[in-house]
């Protein structure tokens, strides 16, 4: 097997284990007051799995192959590292406020520091960059498309559910925050 593919697989599985560990750690907190998830976490997981499956499947063929393998591999690994840094920074900023499901926790407060000062969902931005990086590292245009379309649909749905829930729970405070910030990309979206 190609060394670059092994590296991509190790990064992919390591990232998956990181998210699994964080999910287990978060479930142990037990400080949830109200949930408004509407199964968005499961929809997101299914769409991510779909994206991974078809992205790696198409990457194993020559269809859509980008023959600048070293360049795209390097760009993809850098993007993945950047996305992971954004994701971890966002989780550390939220601390006990971080949850995997759309929930209100005990003593819930709106966090407006760090990256949250500029965008409302930097942890999701980090994940999107991770998925874009992994699929770019595969050096296949179709892999990028097959990864990013379902993953983006999942995150857009998730953000919509989360923002509706936060407006219901926090009212005007969250609506004011929405006016001052963008969802994922500073000054754009």
mmCIF file of C-alpha atoms in Angstrom:
data_model
loop_
_atom_site.group_PDB
_atom_site.id
_atom_site.type_symbol
_atom_site.label_atom_id
_atom_site.label_comp_id
_atom_site.label_asym_id
_atom_site.label_seq_id
_atom_site.Cartn_x
_atom_site.Cartn_y
_atom_site.Cartn_z
ATOM 1 C CA UNK A 1 0.000 0.000 0.000
ATOM 2 C CA UNK A 2 1.147 3.529 -0.765
ATOM 3 C CA UNK A 3 2.794 5.321 2.202
ATOM 4 C CA UNK A 4 0.745 8.488 1.604
ATOM 5 C CA UNK A 5 -2.485 6.524 1.701
ATOM 6 C CA UNK A 6 -1.384 4.898 4.963
ATOM 7 C CA UNK A 7 -0.684 8.352 6.413
ATOM 8 C CA UNK A 8 -4.137 9.582 5.304
ATOM 9 C CA UNK A 9 -5.792 6.529 6.861
ATOM 10 C CA UNK A 10 -3.862 6.940 10.127
ATOM 11 C CA UNK A 11 -4.873 10.611 10.308
ATOM 12 C CA UNK A 12 -8.492 9.747 9.501
ATOM 13 C CA UNK A 13 -8.711 7.024 12.149
ATOM 14 C CA UNK A 14 -6.841 9.139 14.713
ATOM 15 C CA UNK A 15 -9.251 12.002 14.154
ATOM 16 C CA UNK A 16 -12.199 9.608 14.479
ATOM 17 C CA UNK A 17 -10.816 8.281 17.765
ATOM 18 C CA UNK A 18 -10.335 11.845 19.029
ATOM 19 C CA UNK A 19 -14.007 12.645 18.324
ATOM 20 C CA UNK A 20 -15.107 9.353 19.908
ATOM 21 C CA UNK A 21 -13.030 10.084 23.026
ATOM 22 C CA UNK A 22 -14.476 13.596 23.277
ATOM 23 C CA UNK A 23 -17.996 12.204 22.884
ATOM 24 C CA UNK A 24 -17.522 9.667 25.676
ATOM 25 C CA UNK A 25 -15.917 12.308 27.900
ATOM 26 C CA UNK A 26 -18.776 14.723 27.257
ATOM 27 C CA UNK A 27 -21.465 12.111 28.052
ATOM 28 C CA UNK A 28 -19.955 11.655 31.515
ATOM 29 C CA UNK A 29 -20.682 15.297 32.410
ATOM 30 C CA UNK A 30 -24.397 14.680 32.892
ATOM 31 C CA UNK A 31 -25.276 18.384 33.205
ATOM 32 C CA UNK A 32 -27.842 18.579 30.390
ATOM 33 C CA UNK A 33 -31.049 20.496 31.146
ATOM 34 C CA UNK A 34 -32.817 20.427 27.781
ATOM 35 C CA UNK A 35 -32.195 18.875 24.375
ATOM 36 C CA UNK A 36 -33.162 20.266 20.999
ATOM 37 C CA UNK A 37 -31.026 18.041 18.798
ATOM 38 C CA UNK A 38 -33.817 16.632 16.576
ATOM 39 C CA UNK A 39 -31.490 13.771 15.556
ATOM 40 C CA UNK A 40 -29.141 16.220 13.825
ATOM 41 C CA UNK A 41 -26.124 14.464 15.321
ATOM 42 C CA UNK A 42 -27.189 11.163 13.722
ATOM 43 C CA UNK A 43 -27.896 12.799 10.378
ATOM 44 C CA UNK A 44 -24.457 14.399 10.528
ATOM 45 C CA UNK A 45 -22.753 11.096 11.408
ATOM 46 C CA UNK A 46 -24.525 9.316 8.536
ATOM 47 C CA UNK A 47 -23.619 12.032 6.019
ATOM 48 C CA UNK A 48 -19.987 12.069 7.210
ATOM 49 C CA UNK A 49 -19.812 8.267 6.867
ATOM 50 C CA UNK A 50 -21.347 8.543 3.402
ATOM 51 C CA UNK A 51 -18.776 11.208 2.471
ATOM 52 C CA UNK A 52 -15.863 9.139 3.766
ATOM 53 C CA UNK A 53 -17.029 5.961 2.051
ATOM 54 C CA UNK A 54 -17.523 7.478 -1.395
ATOM 55 C CA UNK A 55 -14.514 9.769 -1.123
ATOM 56 C CA UNK A 56 -12.153 6.870 -0.389
ATOM 57 C CA UNK A 57 -13.960 4.609 -2.875
ATOM 58 C CA UNK A 58 -13.519 7.031 -5.782
ATOM 59 C CA UNK A 59 -9.943 7.793 -4.677
ATOM 60 C CA UNK A 60 -9.091 4.138 -5.228
ATOM 61 C CA UNK A 61 -9.828 4.554 -8.958
ATOM 62 C CA UNK A 62 -8.171 6.692 -11.608
ATOM 63 C CA UNK A 63 -11.379 8.639 -12.188
ATOM 64 C CA UNK A 64 -10.790 12.244 -11.162
ATOM 65 C CA UNK A 65 -7.148 11.572 -10.209
ATOM 66 C CA UNK A 66 -4.976 14.654 -9.788
ATOM 67 C CA UNK A 67 -1.479 13.720 -10.837
ATOM 68 C CA UNK A 68 0.246 16.290 -8.654
ATOM 69 C CA UNK A 69 -0.028 13.790 -5.785
ATOM 70 C CA UNK A 70 2.755 15.277 -3.626
ATOM 71 C CA UNK A 71 1.391 18.804 -3.857
ATOM 72 C CA UNK A 72 -2.212 17.917 -3.051
ATOM 73 C CA UNK A 73 -1.176 15.456 -0.362
ATOM 74 C CA UNK A 74 0.855 18.187 1.368
ATOM 75 C CA UNK A 75 -1.911 20.793 1.008
ATOM 76 C CA UNK A 76 -4.435 18.309 2.394
ATOM 77 C CA UNK A 77 -2.310 17.419 5.413
ATOM 78 C CA UNK A 78 -1.746 21.113 6.191
ATOM 79 C CA UNK A 79 -5.493 21.781 5.882
ATOM 80 C CA UNK A 80 -6.259 18.849 8.188
ATOM 81 C CA UNK A 81 -3.805 20.123 10.813
ATOM 82 C CA UNK A 82 -5.271 23.650 10.560
ATOM 83 C CA UNK A 83 -8.816 22.300 10.892
ATOM 84 C CA UNK A 84 -7.856 20.217 13.905
ATOM 85 C CA UNK A 85 -6.212 23.238 15.555
ATOM 86 C CA UNK A 86 -9.384 25.293 15.005
ATOM 87 C CA UNK A 87 -11.587 22.449 16.315
ATOM 88 C CA UNK A 88 -9.494 21.896 19.462
ATOM 89 C CA UNK A 89 -9.200 25.635 20.156
ATOM 90 C CA UNK A 90 -12.970 25.983 19.844
ATOM 91 C CA UNK A 91 -13.655 23.061 22.189
ATOM 92 C CA UNK A 92 -11.167 24.421 24.745
ATOM 93 C CA UNK A 93 -12.798 27.851 24.544
ATOM 94 C CA UNK A 94 -16.229 26.369 25.254
ATOM 95 C CA UNK A 95 -14.920 24.120 28.062
ATOM 96 C CA UNK A 96 -17.964 22.735 29.919
ATOM 97 C CA UNK A 97 -20.316 24.389 27.418
ATOM 98 C CA UNK A 98 -19.171 21.963 24.697
ATOM 99 C CA UNK A 99 -21.651 19.199 23.842
ATOM 100 C CA UNK A 100 -22.056 16.839 20.879
ATOM 101 C CA UNK A 101 -25.815 17.171 20.830
ATOM 102 C CA UNK A 102 -27.802 20.382 20.642
ATOM 103 C CA UNK A 103 -28.510 20.906 24.328
ATOM 104 C CA UNK A 104 -28.842 23.448 27.075
ATOM 105 C CA UNK A 105 -26.636 22.652 30.050
ATOM 106 C CA UNK A 106 -26.793 23.815 33.659
ATOM 107 C CA UNK A 107 -25.711 27.468 33.987
ATOM 108 C CA UNK A 108 -25.549 27.821 30.206
ATOM 109 C CA UNK A 109 -23.835 30.976 29.039
ATOM 110 C CA UNK A 110 -23.166 32.449 25.619
ATOM 111 C CA UNK A 111 -19.433 32.305 24.825
ATOM 112 C CA UNK A 112 -18.159 35.319 22.861
ATOM 113 C CA UNK A 113 -14.392 35.040 23.257
ATOM 114 C CA UNK A 114 -11.688 33.479 21.154
ATOM 115 C CA UNK A 115 -12.864 32.471 17.699
ATOM 116 C CA UNK A 116 -16.469 32.794 18.929
ATOM 117 C CA UNK A 117 -15.964 36.550 18.902
ATOM 118 C CA UNK A 118 -15.920 36.407 15.088
ATOM 119 C CA UNK A 119 -17.985 33.354 14.090
ATOM 120 C CA UNK A 120 -20.713 31.360 15.811
ATOM 121 C CA UNK A 121 -19.554 27.858 14.849
ATOM 122 C CA UNK A 122 -15.746 27.662 14.707
ATOM 123 C CA UNK A 123 -15.724 24.013 15.837
ATOM 124 C CA UNK A 124 -17.808 23.119 12.775
ATOM 125 C CA UNK A 125 -15.531 25.225 10.591
ATOM 126 C CA UNK A 126 -12.602 23.211 11.940
ATOM 127 C CA UNK A 127 -14.358 19.969 11.079
ATOM 128 C CA UNK A 128 -15.195 21.152 7.568
ATOM 129 C CA UNK A 129 -11.544 22.069 7.012
ATOM 130 C CA UNK A 130 -10.491 18.637 8.345
ATOM 131 C CA UNK A 131 -12.812 16.866 5.889
ATOM 132 C CA UNK A 132 -11.684 19.108 3.025
ATOM 133 C CA UNK A 133 -8.063 18.400 3.966
ATOM 134 C CA UNK A 134 -8.476 14.636 4.112
ATOM 135 C CA UNK A 135 -10.246 14.547 0.753
ATOM 136 C CA UNK A 136 -7.699 16.929 -0.813
ATOM 137 C CA UNK A 137 -4.859 14.719 0.423
ATOM 138 C CA UNK A 138 -6.406 11.863 -1.585
ATOM 139 C CA UNK A 139 -5.560 13.880 -4.736
ATOM 140 C CA UNK A 140 -8.848 13.274 -6.501
ATOM 141 C CA UNK A 141 -11.364 15.936 -7.523
ATOM 142 C CA UNK A 142 -14.291 13.567 -7.130
ATOM 143 C CA UNK A 143 -13.111 12.589 -3.643
ATOM 144 C CA UNK A 144 -13.303 16.230 -2.625
ATOM 145 C CA UNK A 145 -16.798 16.581 -4.106
ATOM 146 C CA UNK A 146 -18.079 13.290 -2.644
ATOM 147 C CA UNK A 147 -16.747 14.270 0.776
ATOM 148 C CA UNK A 148 -17.745 17.910 0.934
ATOM 149 C CA UNK A 149 -21.287 17.853 -0.469
ATOM 150 C CA UNK A 150 -22.839 15.447 2.086
ATOM 151 C CA UNK A 151 -20.712 16.794 4.943
ATOM 152 C CA UNK A 152 -21.689 20.394 4.117
ATOM 153 C CA UNK A 153 -25.375 19.439 3.916
ATOM 154 C CA UNK A 154 -25.062 17.798 7.339
ATOM 155 C CA UNK A 155 -23.406 20.811 8.931
ATOM 156 C CA UNK A 156 -25.839 23.300 7.389
ATOM 157 C CA UNK A 157 -28.741 21.258 8.786
ATOM 158 C CA UNK A 158 -27.012 20.958 12.159
ATOM 159 C CA UNK A 159 -26.290 24.698 12.362
ATOM 160 C CA UNK A 160 -29.900 25.516 11.458
ATOM 161 C CA UNK A 161 -31.223 23.258 14.253
ATOM 162 C CA UNK A 162 -28.674 24.570 16.752
ATOM 163 C CA UNK A 163 -29.320 28.240 16.025
ATOM 164 C CA UNK A 164 -33.089 27.807 16.263
ATOM 165 C CA UNK A 165 -32.643 26.072 19.640
ATOM 166 C CA UNK A 166 -30.257 28.736 20.941
ATOM 167 C CA UNK A 167 -32.665 31.512 19.913
ATOM 168 C CA UNK A 168 -35.443 29.731 21.816
ATOM 169 C CA UNK A 169 -33.247 29.273 24.901
ATOM 170 C CA UNK A 170 -31.354 32.574 24.969
ATOM 171 C CA UNK A 171 -33.710 34.923 23.157
ATOM 172 C CA UNK A 172 -32.524 38.424 22.363
ATOM 173 C CA UNK A 173 -29.009 37.781 23.669
ATOM 174 C CA UNK A 174 -28.422 35.163 20.950
ATOM 175 C CA UNK A 175 -30.154 37.243 18.260
ATOM 176 C CA UNK A 176 -27.838 40.155 19.070
ATOM 177 C CA UNK A 177 -24.874 37.770 18.860
ATOM 178 C CA UNK A 178 -26.094 36.636 15.425
ATOM 179 C CA UNK A 179 -26.133 40.248 14.244
ATOM 180 C CA UNK A 180 -22.499 40.757 15.342
ATOM 181 C CA UNK A 181 -21.073 37.522 13.919
ATOM 182 C CA UNK A 182 -21.199 35.213 10.908
ATOM 183 C CA UNK A 183 -21.902 31.475 11.001
ATOM 184 C CA UNK A 184 -18.670 29.947 9.671
ATOM 185 C CA UNK A 185 -16.554 32.389 7.701
ATOM 186 C CA UNK A 186 -15.750 35.809 9.192
ATOM 187 C CA UNK A 187 -17.380 38.702 7.284
ATOM 188 C CA UNK A 188 -18.791 36.321 4.621
ATOM 189 C CA UNK A 189 -21.134 33.580 5.905
#
